[in-house]
Short mmCIF file of C-alpha atoms and ligand atoms in Angstrom, two decimals:
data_model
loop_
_atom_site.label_atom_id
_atom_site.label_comp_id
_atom_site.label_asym_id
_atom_site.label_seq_id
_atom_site.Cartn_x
_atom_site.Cartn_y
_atom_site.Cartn_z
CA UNK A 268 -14.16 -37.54 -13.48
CA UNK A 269 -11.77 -40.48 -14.71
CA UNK A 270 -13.94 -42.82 -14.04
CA UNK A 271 -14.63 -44.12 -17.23
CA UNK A 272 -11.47 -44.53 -17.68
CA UNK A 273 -10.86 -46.60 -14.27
CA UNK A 274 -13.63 -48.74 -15.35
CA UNK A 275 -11.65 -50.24 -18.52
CA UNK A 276 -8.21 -50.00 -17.31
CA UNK A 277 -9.98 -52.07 -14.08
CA UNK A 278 -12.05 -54.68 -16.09
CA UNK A 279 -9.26 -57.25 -16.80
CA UNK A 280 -7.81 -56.70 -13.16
CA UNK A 281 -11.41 -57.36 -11.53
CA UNK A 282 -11.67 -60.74 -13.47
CA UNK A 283 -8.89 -62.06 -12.92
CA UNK A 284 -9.24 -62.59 -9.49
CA UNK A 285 -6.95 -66.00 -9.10
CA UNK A 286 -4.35 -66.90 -7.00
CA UNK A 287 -3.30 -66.86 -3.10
CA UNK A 288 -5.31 -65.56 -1.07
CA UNK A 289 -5.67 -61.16 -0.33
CA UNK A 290 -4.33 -59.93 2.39
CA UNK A 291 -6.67 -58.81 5.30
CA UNK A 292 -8.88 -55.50 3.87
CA UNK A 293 -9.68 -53.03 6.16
CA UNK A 294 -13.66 -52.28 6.36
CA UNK A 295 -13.59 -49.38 4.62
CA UNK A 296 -12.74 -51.29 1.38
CA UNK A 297 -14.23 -52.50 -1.31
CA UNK A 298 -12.49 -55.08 -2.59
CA UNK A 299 -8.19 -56.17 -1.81
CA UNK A 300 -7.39 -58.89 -4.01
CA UNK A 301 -3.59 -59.77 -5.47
CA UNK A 302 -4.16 -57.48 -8.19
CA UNK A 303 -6.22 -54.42 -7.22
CA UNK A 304 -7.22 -52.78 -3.74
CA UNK A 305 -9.83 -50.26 -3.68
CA UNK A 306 -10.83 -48.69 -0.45
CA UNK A 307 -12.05 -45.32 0.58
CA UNK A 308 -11.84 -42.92 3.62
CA UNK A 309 -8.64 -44.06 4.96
CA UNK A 310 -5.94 -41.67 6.90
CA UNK A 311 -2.71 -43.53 5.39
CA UNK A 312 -1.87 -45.75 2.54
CA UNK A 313 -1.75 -49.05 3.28
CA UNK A 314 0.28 -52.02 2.30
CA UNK A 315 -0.74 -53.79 -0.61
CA UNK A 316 0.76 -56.85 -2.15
CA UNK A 317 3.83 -56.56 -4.41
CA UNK A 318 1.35 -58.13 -7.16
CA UNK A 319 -0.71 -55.46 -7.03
CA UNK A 320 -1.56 -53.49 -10.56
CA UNK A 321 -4.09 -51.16 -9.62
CA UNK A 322 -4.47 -49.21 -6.09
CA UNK A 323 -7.43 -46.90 -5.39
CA UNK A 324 -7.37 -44.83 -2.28
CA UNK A 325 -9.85 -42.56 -2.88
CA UNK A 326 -12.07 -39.88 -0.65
CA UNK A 327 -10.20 -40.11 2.39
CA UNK A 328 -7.67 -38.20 4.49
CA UNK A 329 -4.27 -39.36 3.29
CA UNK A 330 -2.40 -36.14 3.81
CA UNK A 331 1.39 -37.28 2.22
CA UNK A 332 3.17 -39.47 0.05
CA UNK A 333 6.28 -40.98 1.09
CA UNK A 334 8.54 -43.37 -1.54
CA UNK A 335 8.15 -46.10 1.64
CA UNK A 336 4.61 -46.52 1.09
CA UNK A 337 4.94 -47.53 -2.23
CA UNK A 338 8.11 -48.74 -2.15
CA UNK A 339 6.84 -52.83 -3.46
CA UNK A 340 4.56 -52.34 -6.18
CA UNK A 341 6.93 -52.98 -8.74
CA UNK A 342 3.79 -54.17 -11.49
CA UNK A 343 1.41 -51.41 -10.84
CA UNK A 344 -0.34 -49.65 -13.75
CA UNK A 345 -2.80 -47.53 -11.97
CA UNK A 346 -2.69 -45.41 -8.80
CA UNK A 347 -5.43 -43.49 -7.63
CA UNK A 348 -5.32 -41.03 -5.13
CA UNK A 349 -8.45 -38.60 -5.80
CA UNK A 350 -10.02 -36.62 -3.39
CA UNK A 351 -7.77 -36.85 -0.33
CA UNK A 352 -6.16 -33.72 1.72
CA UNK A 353 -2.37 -34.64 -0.15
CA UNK A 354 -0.59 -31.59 0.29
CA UNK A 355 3.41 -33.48 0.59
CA UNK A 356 5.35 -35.83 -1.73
CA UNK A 357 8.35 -36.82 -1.10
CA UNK A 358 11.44 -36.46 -3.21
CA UNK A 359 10.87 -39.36 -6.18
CA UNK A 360 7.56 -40.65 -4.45
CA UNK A 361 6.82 -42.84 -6.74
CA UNK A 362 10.11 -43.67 -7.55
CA UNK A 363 9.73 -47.79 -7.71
CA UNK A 364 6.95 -47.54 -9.78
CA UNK A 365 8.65 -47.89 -13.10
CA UNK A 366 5.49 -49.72 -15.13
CA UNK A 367 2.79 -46.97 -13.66
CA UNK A 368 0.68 -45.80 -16.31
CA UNK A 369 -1.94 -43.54 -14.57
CA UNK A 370 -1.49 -41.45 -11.44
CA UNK A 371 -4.43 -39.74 -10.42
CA UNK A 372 -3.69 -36.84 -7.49
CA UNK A 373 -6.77 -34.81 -8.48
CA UNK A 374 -9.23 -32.97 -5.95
CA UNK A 375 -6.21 -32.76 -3.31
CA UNK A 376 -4.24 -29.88 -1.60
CA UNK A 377 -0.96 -29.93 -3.37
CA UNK A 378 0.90 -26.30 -4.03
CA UNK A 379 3.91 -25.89 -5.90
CA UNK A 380 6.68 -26.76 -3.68
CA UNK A 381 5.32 -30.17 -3.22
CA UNK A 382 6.18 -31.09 -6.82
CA UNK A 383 9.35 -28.83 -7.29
CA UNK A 384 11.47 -31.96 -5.11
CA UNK A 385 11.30 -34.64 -8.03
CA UNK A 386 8.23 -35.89 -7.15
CA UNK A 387 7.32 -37.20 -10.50
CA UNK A 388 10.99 -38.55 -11.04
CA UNK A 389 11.21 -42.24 -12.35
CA UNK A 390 7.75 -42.29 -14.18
CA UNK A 391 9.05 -42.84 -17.74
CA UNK A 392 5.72 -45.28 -18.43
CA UNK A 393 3.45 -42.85 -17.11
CA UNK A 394 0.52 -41.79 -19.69
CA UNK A 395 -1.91 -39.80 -17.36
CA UNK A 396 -1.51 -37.65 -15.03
CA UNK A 397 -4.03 -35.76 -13.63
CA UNK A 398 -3.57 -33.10 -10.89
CA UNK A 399 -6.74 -31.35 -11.03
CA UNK A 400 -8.86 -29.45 -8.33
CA UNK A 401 -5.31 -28.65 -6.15
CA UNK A 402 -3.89 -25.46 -4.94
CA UNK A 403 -1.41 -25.35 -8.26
CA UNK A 404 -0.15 -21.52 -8.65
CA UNK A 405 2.28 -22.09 -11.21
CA UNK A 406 3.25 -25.10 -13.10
CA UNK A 407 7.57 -25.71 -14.07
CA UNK A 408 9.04 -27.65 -16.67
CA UNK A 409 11.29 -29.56 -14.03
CA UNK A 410 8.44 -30.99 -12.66
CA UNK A 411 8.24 -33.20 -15.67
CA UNK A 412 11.54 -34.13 -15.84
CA UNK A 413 11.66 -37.95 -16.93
CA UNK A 414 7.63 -38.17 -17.56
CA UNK A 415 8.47 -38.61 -21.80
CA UNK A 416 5.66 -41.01 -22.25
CA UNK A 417 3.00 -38.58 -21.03
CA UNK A 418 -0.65 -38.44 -23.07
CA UNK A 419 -2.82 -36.67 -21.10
CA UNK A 420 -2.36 -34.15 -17.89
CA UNK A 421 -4.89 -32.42 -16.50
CA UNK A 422 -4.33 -29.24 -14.22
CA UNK A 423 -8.09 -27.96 -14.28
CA UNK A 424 -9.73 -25.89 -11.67
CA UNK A 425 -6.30 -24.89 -10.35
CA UNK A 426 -4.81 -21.37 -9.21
CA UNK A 427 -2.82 -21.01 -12.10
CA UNK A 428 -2.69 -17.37 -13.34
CA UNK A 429 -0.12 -17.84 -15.83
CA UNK A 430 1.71 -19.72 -18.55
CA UNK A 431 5.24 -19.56 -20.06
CA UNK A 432 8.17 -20.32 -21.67
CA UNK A 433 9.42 -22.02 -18.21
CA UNK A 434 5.98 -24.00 -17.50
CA UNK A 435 6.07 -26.98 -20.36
CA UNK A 436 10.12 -28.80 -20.85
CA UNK A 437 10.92 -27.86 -24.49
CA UNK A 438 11.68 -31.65 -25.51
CA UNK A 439 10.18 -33.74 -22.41
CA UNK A 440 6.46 -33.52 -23.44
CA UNK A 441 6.78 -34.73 -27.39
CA UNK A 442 3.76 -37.19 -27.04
CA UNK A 443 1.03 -35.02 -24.84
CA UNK A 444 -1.67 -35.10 -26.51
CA UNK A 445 -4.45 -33.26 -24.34
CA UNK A 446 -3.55 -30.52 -21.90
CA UNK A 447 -6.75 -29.36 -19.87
CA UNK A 448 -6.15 -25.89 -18.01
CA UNK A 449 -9.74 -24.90 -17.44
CA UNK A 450 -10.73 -23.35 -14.62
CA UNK A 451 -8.13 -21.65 -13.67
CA UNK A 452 -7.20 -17.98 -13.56
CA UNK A 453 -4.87 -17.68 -16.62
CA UNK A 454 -4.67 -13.89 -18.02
CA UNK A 455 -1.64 -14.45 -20.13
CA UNK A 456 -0.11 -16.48 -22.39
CA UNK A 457 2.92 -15.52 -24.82
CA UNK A 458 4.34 -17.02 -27.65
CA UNK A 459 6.42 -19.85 -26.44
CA UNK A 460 3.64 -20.58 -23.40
CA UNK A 461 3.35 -24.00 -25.25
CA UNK A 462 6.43 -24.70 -26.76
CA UNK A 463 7.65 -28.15 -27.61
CA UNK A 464 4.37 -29.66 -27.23
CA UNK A 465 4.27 -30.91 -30.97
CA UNK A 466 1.98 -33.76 -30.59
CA UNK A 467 -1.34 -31.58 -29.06
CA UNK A 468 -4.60 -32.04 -29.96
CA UNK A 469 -6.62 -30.94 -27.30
CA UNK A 470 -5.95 -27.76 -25.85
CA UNK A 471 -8.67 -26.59 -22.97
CA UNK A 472 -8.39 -22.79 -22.40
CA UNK A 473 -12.11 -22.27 -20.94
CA UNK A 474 -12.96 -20.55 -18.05
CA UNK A 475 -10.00 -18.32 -17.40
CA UNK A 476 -9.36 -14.66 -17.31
CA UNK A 477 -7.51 -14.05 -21.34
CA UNK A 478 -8.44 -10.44 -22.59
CA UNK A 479 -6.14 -11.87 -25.13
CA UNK A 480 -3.37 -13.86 -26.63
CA UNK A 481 -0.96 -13.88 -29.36
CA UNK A 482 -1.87 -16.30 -32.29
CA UNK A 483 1.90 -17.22 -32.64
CA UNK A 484 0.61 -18.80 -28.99
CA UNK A 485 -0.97 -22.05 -31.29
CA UNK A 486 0.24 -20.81 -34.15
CA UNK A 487 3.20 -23.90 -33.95
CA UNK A 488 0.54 -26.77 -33.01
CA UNK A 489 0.06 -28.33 -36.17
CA UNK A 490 -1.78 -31.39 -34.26
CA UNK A 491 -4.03 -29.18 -32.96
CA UNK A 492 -7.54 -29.86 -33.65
CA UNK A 493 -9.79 -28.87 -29.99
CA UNK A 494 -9.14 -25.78 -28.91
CA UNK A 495 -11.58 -24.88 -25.92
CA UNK A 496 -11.38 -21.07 -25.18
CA UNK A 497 -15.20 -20.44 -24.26
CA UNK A 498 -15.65 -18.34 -21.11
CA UNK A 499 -13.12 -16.21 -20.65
CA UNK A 500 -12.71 -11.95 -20.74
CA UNK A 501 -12.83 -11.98 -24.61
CA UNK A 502 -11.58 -7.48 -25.61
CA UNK A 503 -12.34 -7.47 -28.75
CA UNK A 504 -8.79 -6.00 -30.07
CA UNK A 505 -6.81 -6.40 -33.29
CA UNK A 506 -4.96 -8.78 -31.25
CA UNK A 507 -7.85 -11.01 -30.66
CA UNK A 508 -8.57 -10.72 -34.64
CA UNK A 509 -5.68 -12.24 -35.59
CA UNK A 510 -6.24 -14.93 -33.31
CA UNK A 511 -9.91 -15.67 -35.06
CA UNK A 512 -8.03 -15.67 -38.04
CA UNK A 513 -5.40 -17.99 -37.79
CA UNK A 514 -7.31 -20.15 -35.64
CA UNK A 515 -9.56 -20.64 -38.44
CA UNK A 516 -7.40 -20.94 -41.00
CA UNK A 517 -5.64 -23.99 -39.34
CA UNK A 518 -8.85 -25.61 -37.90
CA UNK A 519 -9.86 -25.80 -41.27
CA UNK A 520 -13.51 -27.33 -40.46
CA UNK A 521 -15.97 -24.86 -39.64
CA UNK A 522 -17.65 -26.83 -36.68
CA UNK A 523 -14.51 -26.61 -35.02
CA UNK A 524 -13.89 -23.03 -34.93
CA UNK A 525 -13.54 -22.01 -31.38
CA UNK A 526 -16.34 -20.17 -29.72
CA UNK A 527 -15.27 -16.70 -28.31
CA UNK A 528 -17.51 -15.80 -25.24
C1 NAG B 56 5.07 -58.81 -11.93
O1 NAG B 56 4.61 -59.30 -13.18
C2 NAG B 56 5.42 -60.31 -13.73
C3 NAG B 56 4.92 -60.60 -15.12
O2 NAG B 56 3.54 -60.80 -15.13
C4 NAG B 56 5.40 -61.51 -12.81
O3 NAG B 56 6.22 -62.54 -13.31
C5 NAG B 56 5.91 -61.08 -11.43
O4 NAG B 56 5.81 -62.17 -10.52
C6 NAG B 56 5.10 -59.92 -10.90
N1 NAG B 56 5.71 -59.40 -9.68
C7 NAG B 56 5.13 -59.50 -8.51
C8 NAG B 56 5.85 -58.91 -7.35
O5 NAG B 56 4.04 -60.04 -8.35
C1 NAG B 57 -9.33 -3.63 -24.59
O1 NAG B 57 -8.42 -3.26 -25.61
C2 NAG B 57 -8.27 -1.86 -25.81
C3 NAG B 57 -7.39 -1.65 -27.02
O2 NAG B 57 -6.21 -2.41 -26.95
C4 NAG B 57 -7.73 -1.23 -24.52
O3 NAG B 57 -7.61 0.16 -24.68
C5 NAG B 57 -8.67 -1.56 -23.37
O4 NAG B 57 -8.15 -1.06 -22.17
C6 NAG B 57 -8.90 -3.06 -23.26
N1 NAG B 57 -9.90 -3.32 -22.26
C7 NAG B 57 -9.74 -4.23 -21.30
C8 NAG B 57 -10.90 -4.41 -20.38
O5 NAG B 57 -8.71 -4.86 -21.17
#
């Protein structure tokens, strides 16, 4: 899913492979150097040097996330978690990682509670976030408490059935840029569901369950220029007209008006 973008944020990491010698790499890896470990089906995370930038743990079994385990990789920019059984984080988890850049916890088994204790606390470099493919009922604006610098967070194929007022911080989200919700079993949005994100431009809406939603929904999204609301439970109502309308009124270029299906 992110792998393209692993590939170029690894690149400069994979060349320069200088320096004192890696620590001893469990089989299952593919490669521990001083400046990235990548290694698959493990049960824990492991200790990686304090040079480390980029740490890929990826289709294994780690079920939790404790600040010890990270607690020395005070240069790393990525950290990739994907497809594990993560259903715990402790409270700041990633506290010491003040230069991390891109946290990937997608295709895990983390519910609500396990971000409502601060996980996410201390990541003021952090760009992307993705935390698709969990158990995710609900999403809270305290989660994102101190994440300012956020891009792009991803919450696809999720259980989340709706989104308010209370899910986005009114002033801690200024710079997102693309929000994906597909997948997911949204019915209803209101008029505030994505207030104070003023920098959107990519808005993914598709496969949910929306009958409708109010156009005063986007209506404040003046960045917005991909809006993705195929596949949903379209009822053709005045409501939904409206919508059409002002959607294409502040798309402006007819290849971009959304498709209603
Ligand atoms: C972190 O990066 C800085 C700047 O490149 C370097 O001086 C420092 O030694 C690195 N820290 C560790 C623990 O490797
Ligand atoms: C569609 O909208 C109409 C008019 O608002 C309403 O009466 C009807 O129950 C809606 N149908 C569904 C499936 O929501």
């Amino acid at each position: 899913m992110c792998s393209d973008v692993l590939v170029m944020v690894l690149l400069p990491v994979l060349r320069a492979q200088e320096g004192p010698p890696a620590p001893p790499c469990p089989t299952s890896c593919l490669l521990c150097s001083q400046e990235a470990v990548i290694c698959q089906r493990l049960s824990q995370i492991i200790e990686a040097p304090g040079s480390t930038q980029a740490l890929l743990l990826t289709e294994g079994s780690i079920s939790r996330v404790q600040t010890s385990s990270l607690s020395d990789l005070s240069n790393i920019t990525v950290l990739g978690l994907s497809q594990n059984r993560i259903s715990e984080l402790g409270q700041e988890a990633f506290r010491n990682l003040p230069f991390l850049q891109t946290l990937l916890l997608d295709h895990n088994l983390l519910t609500g509670p396990a971000l409502e204790g601060g996980a996410l606390k201390g990541l003021s470099q952090l760009e992307v976030l993705a935390l698709g493919h969990n158990l995710l009922s609900m999403i809270q604006a305290d989660w994102f408490k101190g994440t300012e610098a956020l891009i792009s967070l991803k919450l696809e194929g999720n259980l989340l059935r709706n989104v308010d007022s209370g899910s986005f911080p009114l002033n801690g989200l200024r710079d997102l840029e693309t929000l994906d919700l597909s997948d997911n079993l949204i019915d209803r949005l209101d008029e505030n569901s994505f207030n104070g994100l003023v920098s959107l431009r990519t808005l993914d809406l598709s496969r949910n369950r929306l009958s409708s939603a109010p156009a005063e929904a986007f209506s404040y999204l003046s960045w917005l220029g991909n809006l993705n609301l195929d596949l949903n439970s379209w009822n053709c109502s005045c409501e939904l007209l409206e919508l059409v309308e002002l959607l294409s009124t502040f798309i402006q270029q007819p290849d971009k008006v959304p498709e209603l299906s």
